[in-house]
Tab-separated table of C-alpha atoms and ligand atoms in Angstrom:
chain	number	residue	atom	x	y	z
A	10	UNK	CA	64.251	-2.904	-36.520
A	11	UNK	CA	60.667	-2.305	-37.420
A	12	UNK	CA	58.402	-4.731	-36.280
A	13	UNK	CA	56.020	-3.590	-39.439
A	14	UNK	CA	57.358	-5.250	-42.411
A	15	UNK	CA	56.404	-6.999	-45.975
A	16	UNK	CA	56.693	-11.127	-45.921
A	17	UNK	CA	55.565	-12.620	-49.508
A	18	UNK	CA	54.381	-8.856	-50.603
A	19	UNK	CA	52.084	-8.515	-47.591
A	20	UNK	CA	52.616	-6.111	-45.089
A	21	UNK	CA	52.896	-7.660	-41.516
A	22	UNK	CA	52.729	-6.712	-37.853
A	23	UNK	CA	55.258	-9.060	-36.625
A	24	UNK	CA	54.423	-12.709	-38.427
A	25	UNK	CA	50.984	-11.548	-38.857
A	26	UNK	CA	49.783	-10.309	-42.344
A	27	UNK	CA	47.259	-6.869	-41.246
A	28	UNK	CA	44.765	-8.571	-43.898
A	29	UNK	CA	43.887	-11.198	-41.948
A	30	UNK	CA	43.343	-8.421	-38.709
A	31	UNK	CA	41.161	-6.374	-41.464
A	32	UNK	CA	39.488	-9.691	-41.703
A	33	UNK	CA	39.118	-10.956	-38.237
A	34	UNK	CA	38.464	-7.657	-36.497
A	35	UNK	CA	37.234	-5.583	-39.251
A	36	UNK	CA	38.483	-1.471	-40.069
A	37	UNK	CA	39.289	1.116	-38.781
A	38	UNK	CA	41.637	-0.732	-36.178
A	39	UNK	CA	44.563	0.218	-34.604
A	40	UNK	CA	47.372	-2.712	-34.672
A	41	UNK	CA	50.349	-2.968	-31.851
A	42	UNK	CA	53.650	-4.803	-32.188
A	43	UNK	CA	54.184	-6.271	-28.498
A	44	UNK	CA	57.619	-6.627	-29.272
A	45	UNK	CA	57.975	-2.802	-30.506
A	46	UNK	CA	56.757	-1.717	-27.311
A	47	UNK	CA	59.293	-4.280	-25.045
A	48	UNK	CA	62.195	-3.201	-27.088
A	49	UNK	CA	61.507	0.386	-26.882
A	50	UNK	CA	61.131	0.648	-23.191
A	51	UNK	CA	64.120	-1.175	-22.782
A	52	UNK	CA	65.945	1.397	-24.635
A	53	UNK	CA	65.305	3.243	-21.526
A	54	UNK	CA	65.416	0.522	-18.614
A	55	UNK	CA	68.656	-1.474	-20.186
A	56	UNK	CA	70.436	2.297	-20.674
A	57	UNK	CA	69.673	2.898	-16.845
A	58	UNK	CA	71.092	-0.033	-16.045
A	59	UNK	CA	74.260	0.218	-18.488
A	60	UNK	CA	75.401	3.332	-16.491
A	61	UNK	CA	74.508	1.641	-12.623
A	62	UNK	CA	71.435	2.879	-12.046
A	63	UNK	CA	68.605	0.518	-10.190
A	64	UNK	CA	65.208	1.237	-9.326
A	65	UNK	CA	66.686	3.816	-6.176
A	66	UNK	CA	68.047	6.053	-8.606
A	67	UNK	CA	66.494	5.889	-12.380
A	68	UNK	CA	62.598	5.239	-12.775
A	69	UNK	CA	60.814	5.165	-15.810
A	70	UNK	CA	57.438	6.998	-16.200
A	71	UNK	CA	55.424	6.476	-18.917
A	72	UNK	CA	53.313	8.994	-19.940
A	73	UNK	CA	50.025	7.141	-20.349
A	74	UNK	CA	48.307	9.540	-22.433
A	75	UNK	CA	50.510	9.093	-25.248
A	76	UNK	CA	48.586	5.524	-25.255
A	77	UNK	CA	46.164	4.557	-22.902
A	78	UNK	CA	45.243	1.126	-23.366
A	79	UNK	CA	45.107	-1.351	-20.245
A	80	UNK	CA	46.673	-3.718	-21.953
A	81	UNK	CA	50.038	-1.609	-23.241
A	82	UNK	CA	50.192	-0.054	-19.515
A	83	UNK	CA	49.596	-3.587	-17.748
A	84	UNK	CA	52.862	-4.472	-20.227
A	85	UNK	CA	54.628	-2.063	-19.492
A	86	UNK	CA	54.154	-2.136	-15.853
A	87	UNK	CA	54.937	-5.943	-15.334
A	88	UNK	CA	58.764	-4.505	-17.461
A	89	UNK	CA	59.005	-1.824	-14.498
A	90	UNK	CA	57.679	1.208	-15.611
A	91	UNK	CA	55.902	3.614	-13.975
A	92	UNK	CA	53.861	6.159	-15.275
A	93	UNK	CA	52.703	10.346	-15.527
A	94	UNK	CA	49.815	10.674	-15.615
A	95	UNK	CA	47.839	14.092	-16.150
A	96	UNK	CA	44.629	13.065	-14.873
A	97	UNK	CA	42.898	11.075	-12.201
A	98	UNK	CA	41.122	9.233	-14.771
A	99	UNK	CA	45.097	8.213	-15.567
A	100	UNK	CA	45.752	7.442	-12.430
A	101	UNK	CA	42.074	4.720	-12.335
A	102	UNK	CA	43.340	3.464	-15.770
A	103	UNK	CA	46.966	2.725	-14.110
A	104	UNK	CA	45.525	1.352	-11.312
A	105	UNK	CA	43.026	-0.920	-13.160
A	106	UNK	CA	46.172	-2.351	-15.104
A	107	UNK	CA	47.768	-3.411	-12.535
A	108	UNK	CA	50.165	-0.716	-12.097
A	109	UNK	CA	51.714	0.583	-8.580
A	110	UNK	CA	50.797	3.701	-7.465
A	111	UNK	CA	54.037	4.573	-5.341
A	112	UNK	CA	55.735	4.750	-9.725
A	113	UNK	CA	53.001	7.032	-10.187
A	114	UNK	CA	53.506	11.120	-11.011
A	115	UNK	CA	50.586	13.692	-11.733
A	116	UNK	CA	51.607	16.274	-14.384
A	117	UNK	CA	49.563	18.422	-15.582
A	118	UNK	CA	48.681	22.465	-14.715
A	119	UNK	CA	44.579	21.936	-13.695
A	120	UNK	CA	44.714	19.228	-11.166
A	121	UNK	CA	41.427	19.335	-9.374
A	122	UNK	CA	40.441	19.127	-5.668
A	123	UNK	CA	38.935	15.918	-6.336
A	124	UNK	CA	42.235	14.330	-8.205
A	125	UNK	CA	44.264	15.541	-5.442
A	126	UNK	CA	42.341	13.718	-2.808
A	127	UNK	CA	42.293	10.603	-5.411
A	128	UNK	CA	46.223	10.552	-5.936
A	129	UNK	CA	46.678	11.365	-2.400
A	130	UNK	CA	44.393	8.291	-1.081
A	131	UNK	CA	46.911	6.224	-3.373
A	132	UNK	CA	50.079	7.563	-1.975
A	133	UNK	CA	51.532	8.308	-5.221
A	134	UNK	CA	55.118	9.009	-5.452
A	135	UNK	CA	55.066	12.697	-6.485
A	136	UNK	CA	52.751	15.115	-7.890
A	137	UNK	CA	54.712	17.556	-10.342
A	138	UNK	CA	53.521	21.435	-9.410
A	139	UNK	CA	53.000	24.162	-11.835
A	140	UNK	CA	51.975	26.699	-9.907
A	141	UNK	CA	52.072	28.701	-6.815
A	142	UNK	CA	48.069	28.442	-6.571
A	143	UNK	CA	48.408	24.738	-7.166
A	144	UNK	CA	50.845	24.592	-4.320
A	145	UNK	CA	48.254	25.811	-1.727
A	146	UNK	CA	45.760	24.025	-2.789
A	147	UNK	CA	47.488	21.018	-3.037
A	148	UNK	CA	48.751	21.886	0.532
A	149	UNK	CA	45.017	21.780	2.125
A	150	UNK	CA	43.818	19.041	-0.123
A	151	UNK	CA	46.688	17.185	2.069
A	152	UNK	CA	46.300	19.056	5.260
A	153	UNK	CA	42.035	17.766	5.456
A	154	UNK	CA	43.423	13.955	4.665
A	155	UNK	CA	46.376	14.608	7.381
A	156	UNK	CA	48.556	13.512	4.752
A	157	UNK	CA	52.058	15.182	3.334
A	158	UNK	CA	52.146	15.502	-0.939
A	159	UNK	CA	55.624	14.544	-2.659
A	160	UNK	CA	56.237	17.360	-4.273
A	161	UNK	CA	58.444	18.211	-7.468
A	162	UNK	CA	58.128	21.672	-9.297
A	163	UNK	CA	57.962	21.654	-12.973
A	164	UNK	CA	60.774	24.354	-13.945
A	165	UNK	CA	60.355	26.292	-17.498
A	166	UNK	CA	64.015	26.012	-18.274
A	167	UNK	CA	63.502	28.468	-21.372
A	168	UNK	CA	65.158	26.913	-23.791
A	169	UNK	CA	63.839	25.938	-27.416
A	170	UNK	CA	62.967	22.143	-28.311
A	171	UNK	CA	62.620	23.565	-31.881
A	172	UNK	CA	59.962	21.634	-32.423
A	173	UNK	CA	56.324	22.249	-33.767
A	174	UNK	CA	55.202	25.335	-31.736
A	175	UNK	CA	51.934	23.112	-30.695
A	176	UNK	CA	54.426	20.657	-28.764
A	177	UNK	CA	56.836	23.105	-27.654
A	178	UNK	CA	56.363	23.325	-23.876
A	179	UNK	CA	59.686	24.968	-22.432
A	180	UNK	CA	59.546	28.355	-23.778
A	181	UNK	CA	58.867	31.593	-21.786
A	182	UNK	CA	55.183	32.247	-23.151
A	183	UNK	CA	53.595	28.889	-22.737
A	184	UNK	CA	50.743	27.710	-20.144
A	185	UNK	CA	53.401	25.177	-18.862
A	186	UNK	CA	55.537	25.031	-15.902
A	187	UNK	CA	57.772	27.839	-13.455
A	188	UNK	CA	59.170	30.658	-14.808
A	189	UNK	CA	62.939	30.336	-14.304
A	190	UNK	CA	63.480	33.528	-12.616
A	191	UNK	CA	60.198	32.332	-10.270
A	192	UNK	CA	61.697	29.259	-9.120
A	193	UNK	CA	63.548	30.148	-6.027
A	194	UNK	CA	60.876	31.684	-5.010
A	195	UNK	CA	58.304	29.356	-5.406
A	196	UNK	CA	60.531	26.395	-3.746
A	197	UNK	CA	60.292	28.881	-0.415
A	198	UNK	CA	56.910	29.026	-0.341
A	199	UNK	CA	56.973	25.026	-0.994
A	200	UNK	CA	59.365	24.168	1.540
A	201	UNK	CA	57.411	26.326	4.248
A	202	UNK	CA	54.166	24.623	3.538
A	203	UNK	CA	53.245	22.113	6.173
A	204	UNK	CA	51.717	19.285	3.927
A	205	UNK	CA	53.924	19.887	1.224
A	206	UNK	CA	57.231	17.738	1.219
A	207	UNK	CA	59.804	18.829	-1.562
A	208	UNK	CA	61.309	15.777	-2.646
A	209	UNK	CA	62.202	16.929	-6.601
A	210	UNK	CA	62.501	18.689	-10.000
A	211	UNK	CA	61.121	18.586	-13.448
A	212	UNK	CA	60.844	19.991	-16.819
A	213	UNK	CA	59.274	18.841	-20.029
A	214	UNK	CA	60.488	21.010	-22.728
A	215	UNK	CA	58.274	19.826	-25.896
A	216	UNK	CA	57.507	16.640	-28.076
A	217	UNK	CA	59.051	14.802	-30.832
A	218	UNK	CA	62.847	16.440	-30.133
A	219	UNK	CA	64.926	14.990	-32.786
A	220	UNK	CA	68.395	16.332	-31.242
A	221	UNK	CA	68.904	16.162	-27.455
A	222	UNK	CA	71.054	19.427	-26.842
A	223	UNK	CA	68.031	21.048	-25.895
A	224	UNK	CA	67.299	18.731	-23.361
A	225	UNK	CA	70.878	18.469	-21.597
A	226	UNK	CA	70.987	22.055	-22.170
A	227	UNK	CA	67.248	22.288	-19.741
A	228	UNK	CA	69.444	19.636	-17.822
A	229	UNK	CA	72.439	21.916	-16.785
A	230	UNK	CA	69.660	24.469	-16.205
A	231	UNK	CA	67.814	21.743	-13.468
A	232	UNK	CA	71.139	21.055	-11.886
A	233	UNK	CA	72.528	25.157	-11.419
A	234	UNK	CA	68.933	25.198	-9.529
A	235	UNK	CA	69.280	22.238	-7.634
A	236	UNK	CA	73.105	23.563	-6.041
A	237	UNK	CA	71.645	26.703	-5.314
A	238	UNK	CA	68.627	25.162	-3.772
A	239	UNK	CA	70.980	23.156	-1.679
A	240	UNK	CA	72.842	26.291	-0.353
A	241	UNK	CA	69.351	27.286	0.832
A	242	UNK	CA	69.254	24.150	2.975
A	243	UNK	CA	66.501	22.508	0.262
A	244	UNK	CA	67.555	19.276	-0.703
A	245	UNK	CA	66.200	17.563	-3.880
A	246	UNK	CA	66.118	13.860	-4.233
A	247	UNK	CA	65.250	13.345	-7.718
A	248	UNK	CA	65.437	14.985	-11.374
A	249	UNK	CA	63.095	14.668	-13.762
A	250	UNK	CA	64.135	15.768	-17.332
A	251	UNK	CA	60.150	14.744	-18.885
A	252	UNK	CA	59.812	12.771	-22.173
A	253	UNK	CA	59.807	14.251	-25.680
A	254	UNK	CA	62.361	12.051	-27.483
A	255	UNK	CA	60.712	12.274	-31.128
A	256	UNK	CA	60.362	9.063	-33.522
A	257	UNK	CA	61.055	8.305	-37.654
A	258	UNK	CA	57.995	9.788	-38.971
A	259	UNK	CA	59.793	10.791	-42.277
A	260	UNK	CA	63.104	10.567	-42.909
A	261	UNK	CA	63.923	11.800	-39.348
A	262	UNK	CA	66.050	10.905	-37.825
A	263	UNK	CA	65.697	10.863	-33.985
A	264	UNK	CA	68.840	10.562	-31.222
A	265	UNK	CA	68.962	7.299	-30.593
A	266	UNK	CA	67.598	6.474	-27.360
A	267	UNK	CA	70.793	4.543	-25.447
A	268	UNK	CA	73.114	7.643	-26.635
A	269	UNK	CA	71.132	10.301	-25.685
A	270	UNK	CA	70.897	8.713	-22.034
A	271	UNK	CA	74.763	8.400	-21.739
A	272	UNK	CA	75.496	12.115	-22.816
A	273	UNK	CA	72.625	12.696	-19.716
A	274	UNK	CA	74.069	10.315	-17.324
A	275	UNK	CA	77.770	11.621	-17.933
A	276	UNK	CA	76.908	14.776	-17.317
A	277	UNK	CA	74.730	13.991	-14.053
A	278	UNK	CA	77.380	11.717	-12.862
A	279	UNK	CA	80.717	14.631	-13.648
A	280	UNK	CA	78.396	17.219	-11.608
A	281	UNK	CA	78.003	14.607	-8.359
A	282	UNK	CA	81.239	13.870	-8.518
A	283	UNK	CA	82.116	17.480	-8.120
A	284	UNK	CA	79.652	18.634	-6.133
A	285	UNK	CA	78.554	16.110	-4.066
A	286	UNK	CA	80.904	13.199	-3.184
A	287	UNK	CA	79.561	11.648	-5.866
A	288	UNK	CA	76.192	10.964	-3.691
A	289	UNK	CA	73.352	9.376	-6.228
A	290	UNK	CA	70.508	11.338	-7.345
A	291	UNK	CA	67.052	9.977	-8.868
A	292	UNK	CA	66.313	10.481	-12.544
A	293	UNK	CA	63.276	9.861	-14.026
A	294	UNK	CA	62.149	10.013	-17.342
A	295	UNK	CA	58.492	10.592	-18.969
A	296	UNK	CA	58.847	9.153	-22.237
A	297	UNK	CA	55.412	8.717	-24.106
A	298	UNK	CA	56.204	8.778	-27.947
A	299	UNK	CA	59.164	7.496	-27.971
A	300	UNK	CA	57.909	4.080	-26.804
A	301	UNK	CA	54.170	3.755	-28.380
A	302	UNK	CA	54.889	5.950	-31.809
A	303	UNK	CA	56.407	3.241	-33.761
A	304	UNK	CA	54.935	0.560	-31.929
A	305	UNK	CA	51.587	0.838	-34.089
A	306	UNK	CA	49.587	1.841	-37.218
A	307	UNK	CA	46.358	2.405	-38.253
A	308	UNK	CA	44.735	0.012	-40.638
A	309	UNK	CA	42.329	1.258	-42.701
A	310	UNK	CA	40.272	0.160	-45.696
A	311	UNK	CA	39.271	2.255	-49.298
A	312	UNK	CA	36.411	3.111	-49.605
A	313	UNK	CA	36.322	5.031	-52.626
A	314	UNK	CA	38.337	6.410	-55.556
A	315	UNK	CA	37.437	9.548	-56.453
A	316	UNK	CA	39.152	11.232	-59.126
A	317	UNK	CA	38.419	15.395	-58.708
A	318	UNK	CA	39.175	18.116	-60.800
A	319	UNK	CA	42.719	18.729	-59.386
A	320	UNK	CA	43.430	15.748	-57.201
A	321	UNK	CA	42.666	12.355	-56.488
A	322	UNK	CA	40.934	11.082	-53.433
A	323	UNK	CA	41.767	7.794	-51.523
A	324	UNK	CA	38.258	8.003	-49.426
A	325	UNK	CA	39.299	5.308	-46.615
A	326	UNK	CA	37.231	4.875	-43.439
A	327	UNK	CA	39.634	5.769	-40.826
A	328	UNK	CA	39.006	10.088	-40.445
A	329	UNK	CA	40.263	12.694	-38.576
A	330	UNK	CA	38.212	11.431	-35.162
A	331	UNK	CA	40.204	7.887	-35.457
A	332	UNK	CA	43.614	9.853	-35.814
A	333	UNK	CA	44.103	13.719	-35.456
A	334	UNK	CA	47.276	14.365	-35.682
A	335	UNK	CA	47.193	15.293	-38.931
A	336	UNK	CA	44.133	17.820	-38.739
A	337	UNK	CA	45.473	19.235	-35.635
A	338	UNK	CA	49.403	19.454	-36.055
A	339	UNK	CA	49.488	19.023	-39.975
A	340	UNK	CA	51.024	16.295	-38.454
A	341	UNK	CA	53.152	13.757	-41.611
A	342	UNK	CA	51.957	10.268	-41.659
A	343	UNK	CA	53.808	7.207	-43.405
A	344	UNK	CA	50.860	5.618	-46.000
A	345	UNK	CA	51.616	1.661	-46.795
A	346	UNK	CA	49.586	-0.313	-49.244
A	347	UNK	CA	49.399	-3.253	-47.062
A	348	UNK	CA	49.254	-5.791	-50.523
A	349	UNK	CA	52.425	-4.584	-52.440
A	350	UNK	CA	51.362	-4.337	-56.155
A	351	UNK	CA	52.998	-3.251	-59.680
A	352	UNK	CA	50.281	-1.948	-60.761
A	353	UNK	CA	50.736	2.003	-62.716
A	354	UNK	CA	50.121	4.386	-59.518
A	355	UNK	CA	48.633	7.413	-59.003
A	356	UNK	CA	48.858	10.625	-56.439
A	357	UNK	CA	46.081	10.483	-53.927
A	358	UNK	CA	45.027	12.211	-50.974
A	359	UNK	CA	43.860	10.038	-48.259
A	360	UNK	CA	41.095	11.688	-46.406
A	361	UNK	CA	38.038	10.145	-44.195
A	362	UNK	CA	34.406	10.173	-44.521
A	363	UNK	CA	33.903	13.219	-41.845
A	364	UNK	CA	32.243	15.853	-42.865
A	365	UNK	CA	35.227	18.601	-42.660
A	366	UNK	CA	37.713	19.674	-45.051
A	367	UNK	CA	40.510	19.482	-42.515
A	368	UNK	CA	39.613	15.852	-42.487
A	369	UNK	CA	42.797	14.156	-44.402
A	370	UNK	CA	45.345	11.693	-43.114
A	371	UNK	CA	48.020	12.260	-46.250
A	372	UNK	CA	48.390	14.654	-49.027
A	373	UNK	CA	49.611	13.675	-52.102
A	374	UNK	CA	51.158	9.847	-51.972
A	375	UNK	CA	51.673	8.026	-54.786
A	376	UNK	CA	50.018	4.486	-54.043
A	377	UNK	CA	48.939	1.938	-56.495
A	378	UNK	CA	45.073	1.076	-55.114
A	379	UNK	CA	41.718	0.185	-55.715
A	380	UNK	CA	38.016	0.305	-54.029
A	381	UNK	CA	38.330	-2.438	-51.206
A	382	UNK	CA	42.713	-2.041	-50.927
A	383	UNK	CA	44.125	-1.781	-47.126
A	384	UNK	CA	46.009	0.929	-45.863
A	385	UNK	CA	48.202	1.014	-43.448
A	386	UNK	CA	48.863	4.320	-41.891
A	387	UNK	CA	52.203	4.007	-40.221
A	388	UNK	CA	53.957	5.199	-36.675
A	389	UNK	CA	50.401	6.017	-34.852
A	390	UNK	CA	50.546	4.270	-31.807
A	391	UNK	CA	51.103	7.645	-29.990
A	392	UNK	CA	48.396	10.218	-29.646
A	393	UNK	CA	46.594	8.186	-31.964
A	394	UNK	CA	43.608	6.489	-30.023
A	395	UNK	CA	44.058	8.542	-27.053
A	396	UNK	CA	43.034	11.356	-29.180
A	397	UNK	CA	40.561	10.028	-30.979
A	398	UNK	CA	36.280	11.394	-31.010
A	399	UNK	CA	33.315	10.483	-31.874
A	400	UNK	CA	32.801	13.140	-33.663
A	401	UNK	CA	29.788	12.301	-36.461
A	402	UNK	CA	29.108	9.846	-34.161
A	403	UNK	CA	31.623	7.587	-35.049
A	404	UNK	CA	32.388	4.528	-32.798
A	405	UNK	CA	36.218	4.526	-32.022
A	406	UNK	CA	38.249	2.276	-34.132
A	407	UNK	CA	38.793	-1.552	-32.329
A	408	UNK	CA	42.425	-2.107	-30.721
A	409	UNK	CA	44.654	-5.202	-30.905
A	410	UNK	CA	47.917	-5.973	-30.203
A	411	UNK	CA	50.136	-8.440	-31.884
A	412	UNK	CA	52.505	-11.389	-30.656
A	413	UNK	CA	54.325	-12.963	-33.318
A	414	UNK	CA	51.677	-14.741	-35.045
A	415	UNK	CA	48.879	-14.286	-32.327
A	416	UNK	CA	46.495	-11.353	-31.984
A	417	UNK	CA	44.317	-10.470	-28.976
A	418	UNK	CA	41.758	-7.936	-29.265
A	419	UNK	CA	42.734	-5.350	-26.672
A	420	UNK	CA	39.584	-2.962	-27.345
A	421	UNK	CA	36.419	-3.169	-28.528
A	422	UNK	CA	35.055	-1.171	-31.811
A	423	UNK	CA	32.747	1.234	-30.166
A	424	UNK	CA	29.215	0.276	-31.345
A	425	UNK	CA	26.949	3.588	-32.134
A	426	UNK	CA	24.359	2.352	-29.135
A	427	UNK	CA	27.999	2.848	-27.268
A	428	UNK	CA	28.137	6.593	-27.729
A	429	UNK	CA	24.212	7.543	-26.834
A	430	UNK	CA	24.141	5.123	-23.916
A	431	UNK	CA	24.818	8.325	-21.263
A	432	UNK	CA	22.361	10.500	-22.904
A	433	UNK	CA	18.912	11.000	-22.166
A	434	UNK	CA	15.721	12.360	-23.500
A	435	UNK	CA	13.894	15.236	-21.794
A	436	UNK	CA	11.001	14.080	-19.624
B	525	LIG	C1	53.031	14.569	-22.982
B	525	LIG	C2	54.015	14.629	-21.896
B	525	LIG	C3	55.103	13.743	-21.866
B	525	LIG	C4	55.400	12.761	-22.986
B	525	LIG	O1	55.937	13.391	-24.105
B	525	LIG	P1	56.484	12.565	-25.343
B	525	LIG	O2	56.902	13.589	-26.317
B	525	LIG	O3	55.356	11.728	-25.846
B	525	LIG	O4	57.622	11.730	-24.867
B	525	LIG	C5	55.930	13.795	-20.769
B	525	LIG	N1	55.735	14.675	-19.749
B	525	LIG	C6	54.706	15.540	-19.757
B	525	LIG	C7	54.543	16.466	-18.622
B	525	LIG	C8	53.820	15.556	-20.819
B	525	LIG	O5	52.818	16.436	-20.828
């Protein structure tokens, strides 16, 4: 059910129509269904527990930079989640929200000395290793603290998410992850580190999968490693299959959540049973989208209708710093008049005032508007803020989240004396 929805001809976040947010906390603004985001990480948590899994053997990690706000981690912590991070300033952010470290993992393939020694001082759970480099490094970050890093290695299972190729991360000739051929290998080298303690796998094959054969095809990939790995006296206690369940953008139409965990779970449980007495093993997930996407929109205000030469122009004041996905991935974006109206409509593109041509947030929608109308760009709660700029100095939209009929204001709109407060003029 979509927590976004018309009541009386006005479009609402839950019970609350998005003109009276325009009103109260002015545009750009990014909007949040609180009940979106429950019900969609209990798609996860209530499908763990539906095939007798508890927090020893499933674990949740949301992958914070799909949303960073401390108020959507601080919910989803107090529901059980735990979170990847790919930066220490993640791991502050989780921290500062209330989350516990020991749910914490560290993705990511240019972890610094500095995060190391920050994750470390925090006893996180794991830190997921890319490389063989990292692995040393990592190994006398921990050696100098006379500590031992949790270590799982992120395996490029080389199959293909067919998705876009800028969020397709488990194919041979991407930055990301082991080769497959490498990873014996590199688990030697792991297990004889001193400070290194291999506790797991991973893989995160790409974003916005619609179909999840390719991920319980990387699955059967993780567990043929994991035997043979065991034959070699190194025993894994977790897999971690990574997020990248996509959401509805338009007319897709995503594996639903609860299913695509039972195909997993059968499959993990049939292979214990054979293998291993039917022993347990940890899964974890790192599901970012999936949870945040359709939890949120964008609301956004005309500015100006501007009819060209070829095309028409919805000038709004959201732009391609408030939400890039568009710019950067071509990326297809839902567009709702927020007031429904009869009135004769007309084909617009909706761009932003930024001074760039790649600076659009729809192409040709038909829409029925005029100069002051609210839009509501749909399904941008992930890698919407968390990729937004201030480029042309352009404070970054305000955040709120909504609870039935109740709104709190979760973020500030950036003032411009916000973005020059670091800088400084020569002496
Ligand atoms: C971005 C990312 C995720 C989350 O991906 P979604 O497609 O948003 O679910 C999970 N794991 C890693 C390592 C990532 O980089």
């Amino acid at each position: 059910m979509s927590h976004f929805s018309y009541q009386d001809g006005v479009l609402c976040a839950e019970n609350t129509p998005l003109a009276q947010i325009a009103q109260q906390f002015g545009s750009p603004t990014y909007v949040y269904s609180k009940a979106a985001l429950v019900e969609n990480f209990s798609a996860y948590a209530d499908a763990c527990k539906q095939h007798g899994r508890n927090d020893e053997t499933s674990l949740v990690c949301y992958s914070v930079k799909s949303n960073s706000n401390l108020a959507v981690l601080n919910l989803l912590g107090k529901l059980g989640s735990g979170f990847d991070i790919v930066s220490g300033g993640e791991l502050l952010r989780v921290l500062a929200a209330g989350g516990s470290p020991r749910k914490v993992i560290f993705s990511g393939v240019g972890k610094s000395r500095e995060e190391m020694q920050l994750a470390l001082s925090h006893d996180i759970l794991c830190f997921n290793v890319e490389s063989i480099p990292e692995l040393h490094r990592l190994n006398a970050v921990a050696a100098e603290m006379g500590k031992k890093a949790a270590v799982s290695l992120r395996v490029n299972p080389n199959v293909d998410a067919k998705t876009h190729p800028y969020i397709s991360t488990g194919l041979k000739d991407n930055k990301f992850g082991i080769a497959y051929e490498d990873t014996l290998t590199t688990y030697r080298v792991a297990a004889a580190l001193p400070n290194i303690d291999v506790v797991g796998i991973d893989c995160h094959i790409g974003s916005q999968l619609l179909d999840d054969a390719p991920l319980l095809e990387a699955v059967d990939k993780l567990i043929e490693l994991i035997d043979t790995l065991d034959a070699e006296g190194i025993h894994l206690h977790h897999l971690d299959i990574g997020g990248g369940i996509g959401i509805n953008y338009d007319n897709d139409q995503p594996v639903a959540v609860g299913d695509y965990l039972a195909r997993l779970f059968a499959k993990i449980d049939a292979w214990r049973k054979q293998k291993h007495g039917g022993a347990p093993i940890k899964v974890l997930f790192e599901p970012g989208r999936s949870i945040v996407g359709n939890a949120g929109i964008l609301l956004t205000e005309v500015q100006y209708i501007k009819h060209g030469e070829t095309k028409n122009f919805a000038i709004v004041d959201a732009a391609m710093n408030d939400l890039m996905r568009p710019a950067m991935y071509e990326a297809w974006h839902g567009v709702l008049p927020v007031k429904q109206s009869t009135a004769a409509a007309a084909t617009y593109d909706v761009v932003g005032p930024v001074c760039e041509s790649g600076d659009w947030l729809a192409r040709s929608r038909e829409l029925a508007i005029e100069e002051g109308d609210l839009l509501a760009i749909m399904s941008a709660g992930a890698y919407g803020m968390t990729m937004s700029s201030n480029y042309n100095t352009r404070g970054r939209a305000a955040e709120v989240m909504v609870e039935g009929d109740k709104v709190h204001l979760i973020r500030k709109r950036e003032a411009a004396s916000d973005l020059f407060a670091l800088e400084s003029l020569l002496p």
